[in-house]
Amino acid sequence: MAVLAESGSNPDVELLYDINGLAKDAPRWFDRAMEFVGEYGLLIAMVLLVLWCWWSVRRRATEDAASSVAALAWAPLAAGIAVLVNIPIRGFVERPRPFVDHQGLDVLVAGKTDFSFVSDHATITMALGVGLFVANRRFGIAGIGLALLEGFCRVFMGVHYPTDVVGGFALGTAVALLLSPLATALLTPLMRAVERSPRAGWIVRPRSASGARRGALLPGSRTSVESEERDLAA
């Protein structure tokens, strides 16, 4: 992989200069904005999108709410696992950051001393986006769109090659999709147990819906007794 970084005629390097060149032509305030968005902003946006999706699924309180929340819970777990998988990959490839081997880049974030392949930011955001897509198509499409924007920002900032980003997208997608059936099978019973919990049931459905469902399931509840009395009176 280091060989790719040595040749200026390499399409990967050429695309790096083309995208990063936009930073040189942009106003300074725009570069500062892209620095924040690419380093922190889009990660925060992805977390908020996951929370929004959870709130939407929980508010509907459907019969399969536990399985829906379980599928959604897999998204951040997939991102965490993908980052862990990336640790040995980075150590094996040992690709330097693009500004180490190439002059004239406009590097918007200083202090990056770790290896470049693959991009953690691209891996995390794509794993979250694909995980969201598995749980909810509408939110998932928005998440994948944010992940693509994150990849562009990392190259724009001069801290990753385009292939670093593509590798991150591939890793995040592979982990989120390949492990999804196993994760859902393990998380769904857990979420059903949480749903039945008096204290933690709000994680799966609103308290009012949880209370109504428990009341309907308890044969000795006051509602059941009153219903039986009305039936006898009839």
Coordinates of C-alpha atoms in Angstrom, one line a residue:
M1 CA 0.0 0.0 0.0
A2 CA 2.9 2.3 0.6
V3 CA 3.9 2.0 -3.0
L4 CA 0.6 3.8 -3.9
A5 CA 1.8 6.8 -2.0
E6 CA 5.1 7.2 -3.8
S7 CA 3.9 7.9 -7.3
G8 CA 2.4 11.3 -8.2
S9 CA 0.9 9.8 -11.3
N10 CA -1.2 7.4 -9.2
P11 CA -5.0 8.0 -9.6
D12 CA -5.3 7.8 -5.8
V13 CA -2.8 10.6 -5.4
E14 CA -4.2 12.7 -8.2
L15 CA -7.6 12.6 -6.7
L16 CA -6.2 13.5 -3.4
Y17 CA -4.6 16.6 -4.8
D18 CA -7.8 17.5 -6.8
I19 CA -10.1 17.3 -3.7
N20 CA -7.6 18.8 -1.3
G21 CA -7.0 21.6 -3.8
L22 CA -10.5 22.8 -3.2
A23 CA -9.4 23.6 0.4
K24 CA -6.7 25.9 -1.0
D25 CA -9.2 27.8 -3.1
A26 CA -11.8 28.1 -0.4
P27 CA -12.0 31.0 2.1
R28 CA -10.3 30.4 5.5
W29 CA -13.6 30.3 7.4
F30 CA -14.9 27.5 5.1
D31 CA -11.8 25.5 5.8
R32 CA -12.3 25.9 9.5
A33 CA -15.9 24.8 9.2
M34 CA -14.9 21.8 7.2
E35 CA -12.2 21.0 9.8
F36 CA -14.9 20.8 12.5
V37 CA -17.4 19.0 10.4
G38 CA -14.9 16.4 9.2
E39 CA -13.3 15.8 12.6
Y40 CA -16.3 16.1 14.9
G41 CA -19.5 17.4 13.4
L42 CA -20.5 14.5 11.2
L43 CA -19.8 12.0 14.0
I44 CA -22.1 14.0 16.3
A45 CA -24.7 14.2 13.5
M46 CA -24.6 10.4 13.2
V47 CA -25.1 9.9 16.9
L48 CA -28.1 12.3 16.8
L49 CA -29.5 10.5 13.8
V50 CA -29.3 7.1 15.7
L51 CA -31.1 8.7 18.7
W52 CA -33.7 10.2 16.5
C53 CA -34.4 6.8 14.9
W54 CA -34.6 5.2 18.3
W55 CA -37.0 7.8 19.5
S56 CA -39.2 7.3 16.4
V57 CA -39.2 3.5 16.7
R58 CA -39.9 3.7 20.5
R59 CA -42.7 6.2 20.0
R60 CA -44.6 4.0 17.6
A61 CA -44.6 1.2 20.3
T62 CA -45.5 -1.5 17.8
E63 CA -45.7 -5.2 18.6
D64 CA -42.2 -5.8 17.2
A65 CA -40.7 -2.8 19.0
A66 CA -38.1 -5.0 20.8
S67 CA -36.8 -6.5 17.5
S68 CA -36.7 -3.0 15.9
V69 CA -34.7 -1.5 18.9
A70 CA -32.4 -4.6 18.8
A71 CA -31.7 -4.0 15.1
L72 CA -31.0 -0.3 15.9
A73 CA -28.8 -1.1 18.8
W74 CA -26.6 -3.1 16.4
A75 CA -25.6 0.1 14.6
P76 CA -23.3 1.6 17.3
L77 CA -22.0 -1.9 18.2
A78 CA -21.1 -2.5 14.6
A79 CA -19.2 0.8 14.5
G80 CA -17.2 -0.2 17.6
I81 CA -16.4 -3.7 16.3
A82 CA -15.3 -2.2 13.0
V83 CA -12.9 0.1 14.7
L84 CA -11.4 -2.8 16.7
V85 CA -11.0 -4.8 13.5
N86 CA -9.2 -1.8 11.9
I87 CA -6.5 -1.8 14.6
P88 CA -4.6 -4.8 13.2
I89 CA -5.3 -3.7 9.7
R90 CA -3.6 -0.4 10.3
G91 CA -0.7 -2.0 12.0
F92 CA -0.2 -4.5 9.1
V93 CA -0.5 -2.0 6.2
E94 CA 1.4 0.8 8.0
R95 CA 0.5 3.4 5.4
P96 CA 1.8 6.9 6.3
R97 CA -0.6 9.9 6.2
P98 CA -0.6 11.6 2.7
F99 CA 1.1 14.8 3.9
V100 CA 4.1 12.7 5.0
D101 CA 5.0 11.6 1.5
H102 CA 3.5 14.4 -0.6
Q103 CA 4.3 18.1 -0.5
G104 CA 1.9 21.0 -1.1
L105 CA -1.2 19.6 0.6
D106 CA -3.4 21.9 2.6
V107 CA -3.6 20.0 5.9
L108 CA -6.5 21.3 7.9
V109 CA -5.9 19.1 11.0
A110 CA -2.4 19.0 12.5
G111 CA -0.9 16.4 14.8
K112 CA -2.0 13.3 13.0
T113 CA 0.9 10.8 13.6
D114 CA -0.9 7.4 13.3
F115 CA -1.3 5.4 10.1
S116 CA -3.7 6.3 7.3
F117 CA -5.2 3.1 6.0
V118 CA -8.1 2.6 6.7
S119 CA -9.9 5.8 7.9
D120 CA -11.5 5.4 11.3
H121 CA -13.9 8.2 10.6
A122 CA -15.1 6.6 7.3
T123 CA -15.4 3.2 9.0
I124 CA -17.4 4.4 12.0
T125 CA -19.8 6.6 10.0
M126 CA -20.5 3.9 7.3
A127 CA -21.0 1.2 9.9
L128 CA -23.5 3.4 11.6
G129 CA -25.2 4.3 8.3
V130 CA -25.5 0.7 7.1
G131 CA -26.5 -0.4 10.6
L132 CA -29.3 2.2 10.5
F133 CA -30.3 1.0 7.0
V134 CA -30.8 -2.5 8.3
A135 CA -33.0 -1.2 11.1
N136 CA -34.8 1.6 9.1
R137 CA -34.4 2.4 5.4
R138 CA -35.3 6.1 5.7
F139 CA -32.9 6.9 8.4
G140 CA -30.3 4.5 6.9
I141 CA -30.2 6.4 3.6
A142 CA -29.6 9.6 5.5
G143 CA -26.9 7.9 7.5
I144 CA -25.1 6.6 4.4
G145 CA -25.3 10.1 2.9
L146 CA -23.6 11.5 6.0
A147 CA -20.9 8.8 5.8
L148 CA -20.2 9.7 2.2
L149 CA -19.8 13.3 3.1
E150 CA -17.5 12.3 6.0
G151 CA -15.3 10.5 3.5
F152 CA -15.1 13.5 1.2
C153 CA -14.2 15.7 4.2
R154 CA -11.3 13.5 5.2
V155 CA -9.7 13.8 1.8
F156 CA -10.6 17.5 1.6
M157 CA -8.7 18.0 4.9
G158 CA -5.6 16.3 3.6
V159 CA -5.4 13.6 6.2
H160 CA -6.5 10.6 4.1
Y161 CA -6.1 9.2 0.6
P162 CA -9.3 8.4 -1.2
T163 CA -8.5 4.7 -1.0
D164 CA -8.3 5.1 2.8
V165 CA -11.8 6.3 2.8
V166 CA -13.0 3.5 0.4
G167 CA -11.4 0.9 2.6
G168 CA -13.2 2.4 5.6
F169 CA -16.5 2.3 3.8
A170 CA -15.9 -1.4 2.8
L171 CA -14.9 -2.4 6.4
G172 CA -17.8 -0.6 8.0
T173 CA -20.3 -2.1 5.5
A174 CA -18.9 -5.6 5.8
V175 CA -19.0 -5.7 9.6
A176 CA -22.5 -4.1 9.8
L177 CA -24.0 -6.5 7.2
L178 CA -22.2 -9.8 7.8
L179 CA -22.6 -9.8 11.6
S180 CA -26.2 -8.4 11.5
P181 CA -28.1 -11.7 11.6
L182 CA -26.0 -13.0 14.6
A183 CA -26.3 -9.6 16.4
T184 CA -30.0 -9.4 15.9
A185 CA -30.5 -13.0 17.1
L186 CA -28.6 -12.1 20.3
L187 CA -30.0 -8.6 20.9
T188 CA -33.7 -9.3 20.3
P189 CA -34.2 -11.6 23.4
L190 CA -32.3 -9.0 25.4
M191 CA -34.5 -6.2 24.3
R192 CA -37.6 -8.3 25.0
A193 CA -36.3 -8.8 28.5
V194 CA -35.7 -5.0 28.8
E195 CA -39.2 -4.3 27.5
R196 CA -40.7 -6.4 30.4
S197 CA -38.6 -4.6 33.0
P198 CA -40.5 -2.0 35.1
R199 CA -37.5 0.2 35.3
A200 CA -35.8 -0.2 31.9
G201 CA -38.9 -0.8 29.7
W202 CA -38.9 2.8 28.5
I203 CA -35.9 2.0 26.4
V204 CA -38.1 -0.1 24.1
R205 CA -41.4 1.7 24.4
P206 CA -42.9 4.7 26.2
R207 CA -43.9 4.2 29.8
S208 CA -47.6 4.6 29.1
A209 CA -47.5 2.0 26.4
S210 CA -45.4 -0.3 28.6
G211 CA -47.8 0.1 31.5
A212 CA -50.9 -0.6 29.3
R213 CA -49.2 -3.7 27.9
R214 CA -48.3 -5.0 31.3
G215 CA -51.9 -4.4 32.5
A216 CA -53.3 -6.3 29.6
L217 CA -51.0 -9.2 30.3
L218 CA -51.6 -9.5 34.0
P219 CA -54.8 -11.6 34.6
G220 CA -55.2 -10.4 38.2
S221 CA -55.2 -6.7 37.3
R222 CA -58.1 -4.4 38.3
T223 CA -59.0 -3.9 34.6
S224 CA -59.5 -7.7 34.2
V225 CA -61.6 -7.9 37.3
E226 CA -63.9 -5.0 36.3
S227 CA -64.3 -6.5 32.8
E228 CA -65.4 -9.9 34.4
E229 CA -67.9 -8.2 36.6
R230 CA -69.5 -6.4 33.7
D231 CA -69.7 -9.7 31.8
L232 CA -71.5 -11.4 34.7
A233 CA -73.9 -8.5 35.1
A234 CA -74.9 -8.8 31.5

